[in-house]
Coordinates of C-alpha atoms and ligand atoms in Angstrom, one line a residue:
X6 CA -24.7 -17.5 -8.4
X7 CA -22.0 -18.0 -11.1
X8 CA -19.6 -15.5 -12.6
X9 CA -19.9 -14.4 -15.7
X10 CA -17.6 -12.0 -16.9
X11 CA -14.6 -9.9 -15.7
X12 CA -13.3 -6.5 -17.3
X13 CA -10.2 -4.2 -16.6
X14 CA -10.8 -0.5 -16.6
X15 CA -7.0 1.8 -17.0
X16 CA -7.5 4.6 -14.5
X17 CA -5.5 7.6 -14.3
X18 CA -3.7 8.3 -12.6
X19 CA -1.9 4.9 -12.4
X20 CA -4.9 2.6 -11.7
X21 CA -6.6 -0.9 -12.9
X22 CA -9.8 -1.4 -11.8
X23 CA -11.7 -4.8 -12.0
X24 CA -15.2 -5.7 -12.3
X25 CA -16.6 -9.3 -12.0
X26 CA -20.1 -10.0 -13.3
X27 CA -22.5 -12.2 -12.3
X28 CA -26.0 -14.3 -13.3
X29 CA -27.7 -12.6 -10.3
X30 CA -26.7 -9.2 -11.0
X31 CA -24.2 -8.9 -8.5
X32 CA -21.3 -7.0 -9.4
X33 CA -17.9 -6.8 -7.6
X34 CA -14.9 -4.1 -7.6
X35 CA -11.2 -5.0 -7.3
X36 CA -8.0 -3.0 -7.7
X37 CA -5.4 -5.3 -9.3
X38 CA -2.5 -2.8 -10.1
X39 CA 1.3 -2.6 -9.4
X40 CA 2.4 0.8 -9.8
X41 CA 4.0 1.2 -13.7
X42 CA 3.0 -2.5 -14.8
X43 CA -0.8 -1.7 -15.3
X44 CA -0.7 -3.4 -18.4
X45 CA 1.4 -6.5 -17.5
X46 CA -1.5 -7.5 -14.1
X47 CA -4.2 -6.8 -16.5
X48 CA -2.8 -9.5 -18.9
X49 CA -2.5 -11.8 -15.8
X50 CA -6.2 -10.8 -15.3
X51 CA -7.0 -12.2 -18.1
X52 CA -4.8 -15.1 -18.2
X53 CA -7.2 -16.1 -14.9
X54 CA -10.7 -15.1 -16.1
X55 CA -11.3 -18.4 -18.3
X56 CA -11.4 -20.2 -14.9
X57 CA -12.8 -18.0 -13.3
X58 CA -16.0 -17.6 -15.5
X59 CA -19.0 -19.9 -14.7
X60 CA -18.0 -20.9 -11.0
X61 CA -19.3 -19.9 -8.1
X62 CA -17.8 -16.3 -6.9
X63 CA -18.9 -17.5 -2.9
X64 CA -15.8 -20.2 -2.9
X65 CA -13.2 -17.3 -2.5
X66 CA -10.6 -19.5 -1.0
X67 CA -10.8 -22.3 -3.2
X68 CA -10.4 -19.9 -6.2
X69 CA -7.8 -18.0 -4.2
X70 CA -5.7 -21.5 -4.1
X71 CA -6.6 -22.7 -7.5
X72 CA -5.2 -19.6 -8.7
X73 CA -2.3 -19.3 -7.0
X74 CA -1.1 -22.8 -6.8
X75 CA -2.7 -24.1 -9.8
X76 CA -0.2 -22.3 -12.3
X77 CA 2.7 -24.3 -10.9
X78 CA 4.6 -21.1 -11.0
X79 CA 3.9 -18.6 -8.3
X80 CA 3.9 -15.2 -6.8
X81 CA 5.6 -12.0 -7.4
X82 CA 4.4 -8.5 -8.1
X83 CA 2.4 -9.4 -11.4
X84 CA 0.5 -12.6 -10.6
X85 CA -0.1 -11.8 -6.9
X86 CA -1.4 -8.3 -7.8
X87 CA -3.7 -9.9 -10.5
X88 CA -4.6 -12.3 -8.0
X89 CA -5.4 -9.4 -5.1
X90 CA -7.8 -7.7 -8.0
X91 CA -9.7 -10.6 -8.6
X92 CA -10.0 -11.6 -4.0
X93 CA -11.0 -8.2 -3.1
X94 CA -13.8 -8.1 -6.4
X95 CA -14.8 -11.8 -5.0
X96 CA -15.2 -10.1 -1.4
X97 CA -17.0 -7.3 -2.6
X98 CA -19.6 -9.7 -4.6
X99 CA -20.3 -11.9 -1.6
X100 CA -20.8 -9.2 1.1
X101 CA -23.4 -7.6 -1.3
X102 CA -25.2 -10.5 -2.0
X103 CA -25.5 -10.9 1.8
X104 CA -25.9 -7.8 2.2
X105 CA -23.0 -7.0 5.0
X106 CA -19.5 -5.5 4.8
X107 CA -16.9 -7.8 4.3
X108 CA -15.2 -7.1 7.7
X109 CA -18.3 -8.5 9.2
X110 CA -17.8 -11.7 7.2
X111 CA -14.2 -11.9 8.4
X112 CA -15.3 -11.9 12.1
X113 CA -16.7 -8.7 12.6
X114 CA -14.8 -5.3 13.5
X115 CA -12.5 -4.7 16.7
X116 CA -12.1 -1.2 15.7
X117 CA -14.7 1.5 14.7
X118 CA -11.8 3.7 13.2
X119 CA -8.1 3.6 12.0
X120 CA -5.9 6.6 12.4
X121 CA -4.4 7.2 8.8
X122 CA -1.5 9.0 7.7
X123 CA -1.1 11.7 5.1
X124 CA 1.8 11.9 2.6
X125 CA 4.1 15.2 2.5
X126 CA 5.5 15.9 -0.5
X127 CA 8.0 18.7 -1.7
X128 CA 11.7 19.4 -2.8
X129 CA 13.1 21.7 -0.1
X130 CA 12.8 20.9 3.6
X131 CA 10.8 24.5 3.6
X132 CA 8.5 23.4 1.2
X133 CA 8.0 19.8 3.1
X134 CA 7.4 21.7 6.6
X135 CA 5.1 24.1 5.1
X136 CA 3.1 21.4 3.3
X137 CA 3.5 19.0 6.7
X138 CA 2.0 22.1 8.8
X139 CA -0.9 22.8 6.4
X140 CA -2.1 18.9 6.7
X141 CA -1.9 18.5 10.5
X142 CA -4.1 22.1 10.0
X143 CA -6.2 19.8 8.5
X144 CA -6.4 17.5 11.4
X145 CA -3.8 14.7 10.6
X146 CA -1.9 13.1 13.3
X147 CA 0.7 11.2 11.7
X148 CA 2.8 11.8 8.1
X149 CA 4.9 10.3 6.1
X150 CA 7.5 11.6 4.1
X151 CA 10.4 10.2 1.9
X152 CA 14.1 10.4 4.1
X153 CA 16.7 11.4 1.3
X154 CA 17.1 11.6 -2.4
X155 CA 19.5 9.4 -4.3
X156 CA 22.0 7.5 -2.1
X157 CA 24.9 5.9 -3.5
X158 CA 26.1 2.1 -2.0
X159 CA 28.5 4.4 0.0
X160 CA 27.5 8.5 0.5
X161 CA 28.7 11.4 1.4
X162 CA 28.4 13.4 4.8
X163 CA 27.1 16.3 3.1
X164 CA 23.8 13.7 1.9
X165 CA 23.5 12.4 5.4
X166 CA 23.4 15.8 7.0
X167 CA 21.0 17.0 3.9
X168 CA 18.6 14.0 5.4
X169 CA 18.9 14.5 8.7
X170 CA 18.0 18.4 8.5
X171 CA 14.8 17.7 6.8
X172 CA 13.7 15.8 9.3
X173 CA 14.5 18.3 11.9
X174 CA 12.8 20.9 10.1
X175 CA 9.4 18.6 10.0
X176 CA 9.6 18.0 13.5
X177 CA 10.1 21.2 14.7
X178 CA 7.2 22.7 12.2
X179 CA 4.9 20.1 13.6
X180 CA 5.9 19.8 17.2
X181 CA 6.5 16.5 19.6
X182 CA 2.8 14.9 19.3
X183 CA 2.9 14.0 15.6
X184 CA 3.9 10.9 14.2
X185 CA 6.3 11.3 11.5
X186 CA 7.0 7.9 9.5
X187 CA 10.3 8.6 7.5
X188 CA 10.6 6.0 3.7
X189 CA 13.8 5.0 2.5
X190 CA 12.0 3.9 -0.3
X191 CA 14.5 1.3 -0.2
X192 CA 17.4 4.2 -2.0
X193 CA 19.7 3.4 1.0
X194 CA 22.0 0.7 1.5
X195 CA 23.4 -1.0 4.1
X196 CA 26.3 0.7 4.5
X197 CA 24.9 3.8 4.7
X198 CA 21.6 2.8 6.6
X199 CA 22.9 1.9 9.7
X200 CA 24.3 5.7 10.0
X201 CA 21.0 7.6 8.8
X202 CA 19.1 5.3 11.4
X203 CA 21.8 6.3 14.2
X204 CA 21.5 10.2 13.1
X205 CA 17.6 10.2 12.5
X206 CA 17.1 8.3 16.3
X207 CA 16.8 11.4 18.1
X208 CA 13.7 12.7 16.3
X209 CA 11.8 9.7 18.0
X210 CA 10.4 8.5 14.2
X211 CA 7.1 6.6 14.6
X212 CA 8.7 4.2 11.9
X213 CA 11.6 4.4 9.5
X214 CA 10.4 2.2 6.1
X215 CA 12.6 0.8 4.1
X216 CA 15.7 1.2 5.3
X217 CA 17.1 -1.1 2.7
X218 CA 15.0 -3.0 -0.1
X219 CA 13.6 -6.2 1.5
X220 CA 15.0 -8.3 -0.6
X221 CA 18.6 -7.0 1.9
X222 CA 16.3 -7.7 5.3
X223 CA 19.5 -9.6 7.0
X224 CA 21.2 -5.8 7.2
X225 CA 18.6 -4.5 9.6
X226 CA 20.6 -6.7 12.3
X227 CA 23.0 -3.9 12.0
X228 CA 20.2 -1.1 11.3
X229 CA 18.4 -2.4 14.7
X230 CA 21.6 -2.4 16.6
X231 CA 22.2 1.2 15.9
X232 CA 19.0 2.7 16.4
X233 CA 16.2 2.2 18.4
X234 CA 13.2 3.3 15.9
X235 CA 11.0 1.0 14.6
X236 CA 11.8 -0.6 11.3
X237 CA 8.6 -0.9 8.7
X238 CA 8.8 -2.4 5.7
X239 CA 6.9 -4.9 2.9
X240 CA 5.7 -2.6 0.2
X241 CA 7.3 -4.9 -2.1
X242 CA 6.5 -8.5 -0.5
X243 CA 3.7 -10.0 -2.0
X244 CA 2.6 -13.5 0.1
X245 CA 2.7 -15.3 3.3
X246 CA 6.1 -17.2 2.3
X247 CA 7.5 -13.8 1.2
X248 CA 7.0 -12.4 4.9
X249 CA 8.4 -15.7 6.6
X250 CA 11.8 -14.9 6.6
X251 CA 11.1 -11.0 7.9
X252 CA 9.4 -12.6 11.0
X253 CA 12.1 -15.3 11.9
X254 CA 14.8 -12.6 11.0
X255 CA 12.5 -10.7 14.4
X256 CA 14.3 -7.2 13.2
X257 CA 11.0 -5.5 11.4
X258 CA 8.5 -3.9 13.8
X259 CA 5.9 -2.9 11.5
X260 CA 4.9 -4.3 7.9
X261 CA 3.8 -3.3 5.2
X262 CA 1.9 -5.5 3.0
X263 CA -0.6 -3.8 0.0
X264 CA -3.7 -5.0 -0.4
X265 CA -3.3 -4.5 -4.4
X266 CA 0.2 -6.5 -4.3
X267 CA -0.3 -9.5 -1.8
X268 CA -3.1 -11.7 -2.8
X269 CA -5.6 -9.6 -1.7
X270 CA -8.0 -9.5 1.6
X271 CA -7.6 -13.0 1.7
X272 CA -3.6 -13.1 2.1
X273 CA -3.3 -9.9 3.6
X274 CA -5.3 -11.2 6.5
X275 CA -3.6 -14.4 7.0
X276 CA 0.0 -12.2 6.5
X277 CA -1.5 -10.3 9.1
X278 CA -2.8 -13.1 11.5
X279 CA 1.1 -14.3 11.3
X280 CA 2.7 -10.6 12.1
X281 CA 0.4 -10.9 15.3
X282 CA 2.6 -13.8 16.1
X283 CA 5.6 -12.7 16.6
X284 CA 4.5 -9.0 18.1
X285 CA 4.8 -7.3 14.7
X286 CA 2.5 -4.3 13.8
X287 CA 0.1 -4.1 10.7
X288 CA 0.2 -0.8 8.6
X289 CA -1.0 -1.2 5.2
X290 CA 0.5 0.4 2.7
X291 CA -1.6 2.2 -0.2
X292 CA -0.9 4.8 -2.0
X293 CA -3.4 3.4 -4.5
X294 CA -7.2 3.9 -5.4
X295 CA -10.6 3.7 -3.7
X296 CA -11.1 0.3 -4.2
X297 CA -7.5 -1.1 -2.7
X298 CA -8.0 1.5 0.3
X299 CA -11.5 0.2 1.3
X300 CA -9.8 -3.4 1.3
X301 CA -7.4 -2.4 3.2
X302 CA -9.5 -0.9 6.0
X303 CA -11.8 -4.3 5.7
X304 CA -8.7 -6.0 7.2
X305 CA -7.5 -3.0 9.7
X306 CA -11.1 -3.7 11.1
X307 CA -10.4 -7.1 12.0
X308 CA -6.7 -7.3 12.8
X309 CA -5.6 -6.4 16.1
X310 CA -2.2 -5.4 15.3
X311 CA -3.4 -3.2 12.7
X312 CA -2.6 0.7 13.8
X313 CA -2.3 3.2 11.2
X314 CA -3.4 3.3 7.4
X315 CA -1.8 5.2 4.6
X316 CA -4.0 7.0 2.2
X317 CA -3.9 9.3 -0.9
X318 CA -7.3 10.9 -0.8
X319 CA -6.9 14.1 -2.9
X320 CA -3.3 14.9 -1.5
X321 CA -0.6 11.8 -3.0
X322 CA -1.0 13.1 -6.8
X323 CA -3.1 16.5 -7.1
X324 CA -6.6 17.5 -6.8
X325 CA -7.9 16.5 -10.3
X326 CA -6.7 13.2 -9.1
X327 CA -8.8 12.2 -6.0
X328 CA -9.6 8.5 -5.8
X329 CA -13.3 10.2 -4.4
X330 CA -14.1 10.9 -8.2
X331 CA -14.6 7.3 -8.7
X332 CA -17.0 6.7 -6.1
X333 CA -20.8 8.0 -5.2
X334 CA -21.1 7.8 -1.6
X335 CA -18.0 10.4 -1.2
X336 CA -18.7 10.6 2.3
X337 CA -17.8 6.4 2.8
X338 CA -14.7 7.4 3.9
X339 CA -15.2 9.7 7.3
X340 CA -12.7 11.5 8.6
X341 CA -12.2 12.9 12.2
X342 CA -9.3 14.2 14.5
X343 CA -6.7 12.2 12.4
X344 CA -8.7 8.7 11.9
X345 CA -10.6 7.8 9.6
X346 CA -13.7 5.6 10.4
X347 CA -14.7 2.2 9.3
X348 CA -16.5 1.6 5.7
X349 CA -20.5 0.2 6.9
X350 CA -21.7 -0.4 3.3
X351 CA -22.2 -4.3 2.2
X352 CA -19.3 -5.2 0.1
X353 CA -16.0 -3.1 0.4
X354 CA -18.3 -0.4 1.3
X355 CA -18.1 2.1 -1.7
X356 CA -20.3 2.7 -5.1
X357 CA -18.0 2.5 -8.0
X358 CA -19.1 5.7 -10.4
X359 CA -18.8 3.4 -13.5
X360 CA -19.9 5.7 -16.0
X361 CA -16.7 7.5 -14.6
X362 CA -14.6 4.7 -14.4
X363 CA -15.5 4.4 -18.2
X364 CA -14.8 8.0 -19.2
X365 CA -11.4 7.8 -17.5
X366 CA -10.6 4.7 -19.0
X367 CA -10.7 6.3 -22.5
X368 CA -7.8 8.2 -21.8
X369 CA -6.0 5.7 -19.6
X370 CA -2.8 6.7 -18.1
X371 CA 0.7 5.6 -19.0
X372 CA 2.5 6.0 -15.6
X373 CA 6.1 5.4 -14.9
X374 CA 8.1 6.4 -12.3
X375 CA 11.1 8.4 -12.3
X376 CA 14.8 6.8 -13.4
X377 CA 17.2 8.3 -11.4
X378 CA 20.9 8.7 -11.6
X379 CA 24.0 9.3 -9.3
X380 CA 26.6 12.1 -9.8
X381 CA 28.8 9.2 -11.8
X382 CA 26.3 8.2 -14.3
X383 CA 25.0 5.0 -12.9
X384 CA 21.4 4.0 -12.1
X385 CA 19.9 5.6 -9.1
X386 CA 17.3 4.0 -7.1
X387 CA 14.2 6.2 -6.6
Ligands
D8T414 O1 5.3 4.0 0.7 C1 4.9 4.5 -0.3 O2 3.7 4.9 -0.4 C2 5.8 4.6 -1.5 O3 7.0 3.8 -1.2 C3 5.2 4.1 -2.8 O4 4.8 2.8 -2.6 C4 6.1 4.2 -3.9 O5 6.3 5.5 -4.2 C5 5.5 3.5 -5.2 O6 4.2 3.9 -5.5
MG415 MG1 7.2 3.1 0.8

């Protein structure tokens, strides 16, 4: 079998979507996207596809390596995004063609199910109880919501009290029994993150992410010291030798590697393999598409360590925007009592609806996120 072609598809809301031809018919389905640089991977897609065309799409490794260390420069969002595309596509190809899911080619599956965790939006801590009520209605046992707004290098009391009442409000609306992962989304700073830990450690937090940006992962010393919630984070890492320092630091309990941003199913598992190592949990992040959430549970199937998964199925962006209008076998991703079960279906497990990929793709998106600014005038992480 040989490749023969690879295109892009821009899907709204923030997608890229990949599809790799082949001689035999064959067609895989990758996500290669980081959120508000569609454009930039797909350039990097291309940039790749000349090797790529006429080889074999079975040598996934080899391509994986050539690709990676045959530029001479390496890694980072862009090119390891592009590169996570283009691995999960190659998966997807080879698990049809032998007509099993790709977790069965990876080992085979220790679990049958993942429990996943459901995003809670809203500006007022009313509004973010009332919507984290309605989805554990709906049968979620674990959420995940964002910790404070915009946090200056040094705060105020009045921002630290702000945070800490939202989070009593949620755990009051939804009781003892669900797990309530608070994201920093890397806003805080170290001298600030050490007293939001201390102050959110009474809520018993099944994780607190981000605390600070990765890139400042010699502050959770501190963060650790003063708290004794688990520390996620790795949203923004994107290979093995990105994670390396995190484990030998020993301060992060969960990470957080995307299967859209780290190489793929290929590095993902081996960042995976290495977290298991040192005691560290797996929680994939994705607040993407179809496509980078059926990798991801392809390697929560075979990792041990793996526990929870995130998700945006109809509830991240709005209704108009579930990543289930891409796909034909809508009922791939099952559901029950907070879990959601293993994909069955050769490949990554789902039917790409190309004709709506195509439609979409017309329109594209242009998605950016928000720039944010403090009282003073200067630039605000979001
Ligand atoms: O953990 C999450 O899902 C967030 O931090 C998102 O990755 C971020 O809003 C960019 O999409
Ligand atoms: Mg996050």
């Amino acid at each position: 079998m040989k490749i023969t072609k690879l295109t892009t598809y821009l899907a709204p809301p923030r997608w890229l979507f990949l599809k790799i031809e082949t001689d035999e018919g064959i067609v895989g389905w990758g996500e290669p996207v980081v959120e508000g640089r569609a454009l930039t991977v797909q350039a990097a897609v291309n940039e790749m596809a000349d090797y790529l065309v006429g080889k074999d799409p079975f040598l996934i490794e080899d391509h994986w390596t050539v690709l990676y260390r045959g530029g001479f420069y390496r890694g980072g969002a862009i090119h390891m995004s592009a590169l996570a595309g283009i691995d999960q596509a190659l998966w997807d190809i080879k698990g049809k063609a032998l007509g099993q899911p790709v977790h069965a080619l990876l080992g085979g599956q220790l679990r049958n199910r993942i429990k996943v965790y459901s995003w809670i939006g809203g500006d007022r801590p009313a509004d973010v109880a009332t919507n984290a009520k309605e989805v554990v209605a709906r049968g979620f046992k674990a959420i995940k919501l964002n910790g404070c707004e915009e946090m200056q290098i040094v705060d105020t009391n009045e921002k630290v009290e702000k945070a800490v009442e939202t989070i009593a409000i949620i755990r009051e609306a939804v009781g003892p029994h669900i797990g309530i992962g608070v994201d920093f989304h890397g806003r805080v700073h170290k001298p600030m993150a050490k007293v939001l830990a201390k102050e959110l450690d009474p809520y018993k937090l099944m994780f607190i992410e981000e605390p600070v940006l990765s890139e400042n992962a010699e502050a959770l010393r501190e963060i650790a010291n003063h708290s004794s919630t688990p520390i996620a984070l790795g949203e923004r890492l994107y290979s093995r030798w990105d994670y390396k320092p995190i484990f030998e630091g020993g301060y992060v309990d969960i990470i957080q590697p995307d299967l859209s941003h780290a190489g793929g199913i290929t590095e993902c598992r081996k960042i995976a393999a290495m977290a298991e190592a040192y005691d560290v949990a797996l929680a994939p992040h994705c607040p993407l598409g179809p496509i980078a959430l059926a990798a991801c549970l392809q390697v929560d199937a075979v990792s041990y360590n793996a526990f929870i998964q995130e998700q945006s199925l109809g509830i991240h962006y709005n209704e108009t925007n579930d990543i289930l209008d891409y796909i034909s076998n809508k009922d791939v991703f099952e559901y029950a009592d907070g879990f959601v079960g293993i994909p069955q279906g050769p490949g990554l497990g789902i039917e790409i609806d190309e004709a709506y990929v195509i439609e979409r793709a017309r329109e594209g998106h242009r998605w950016r996120n928000p720039i944010w600014r403090h009282p003073d005038g200067s630039f605000a992480e979001w």
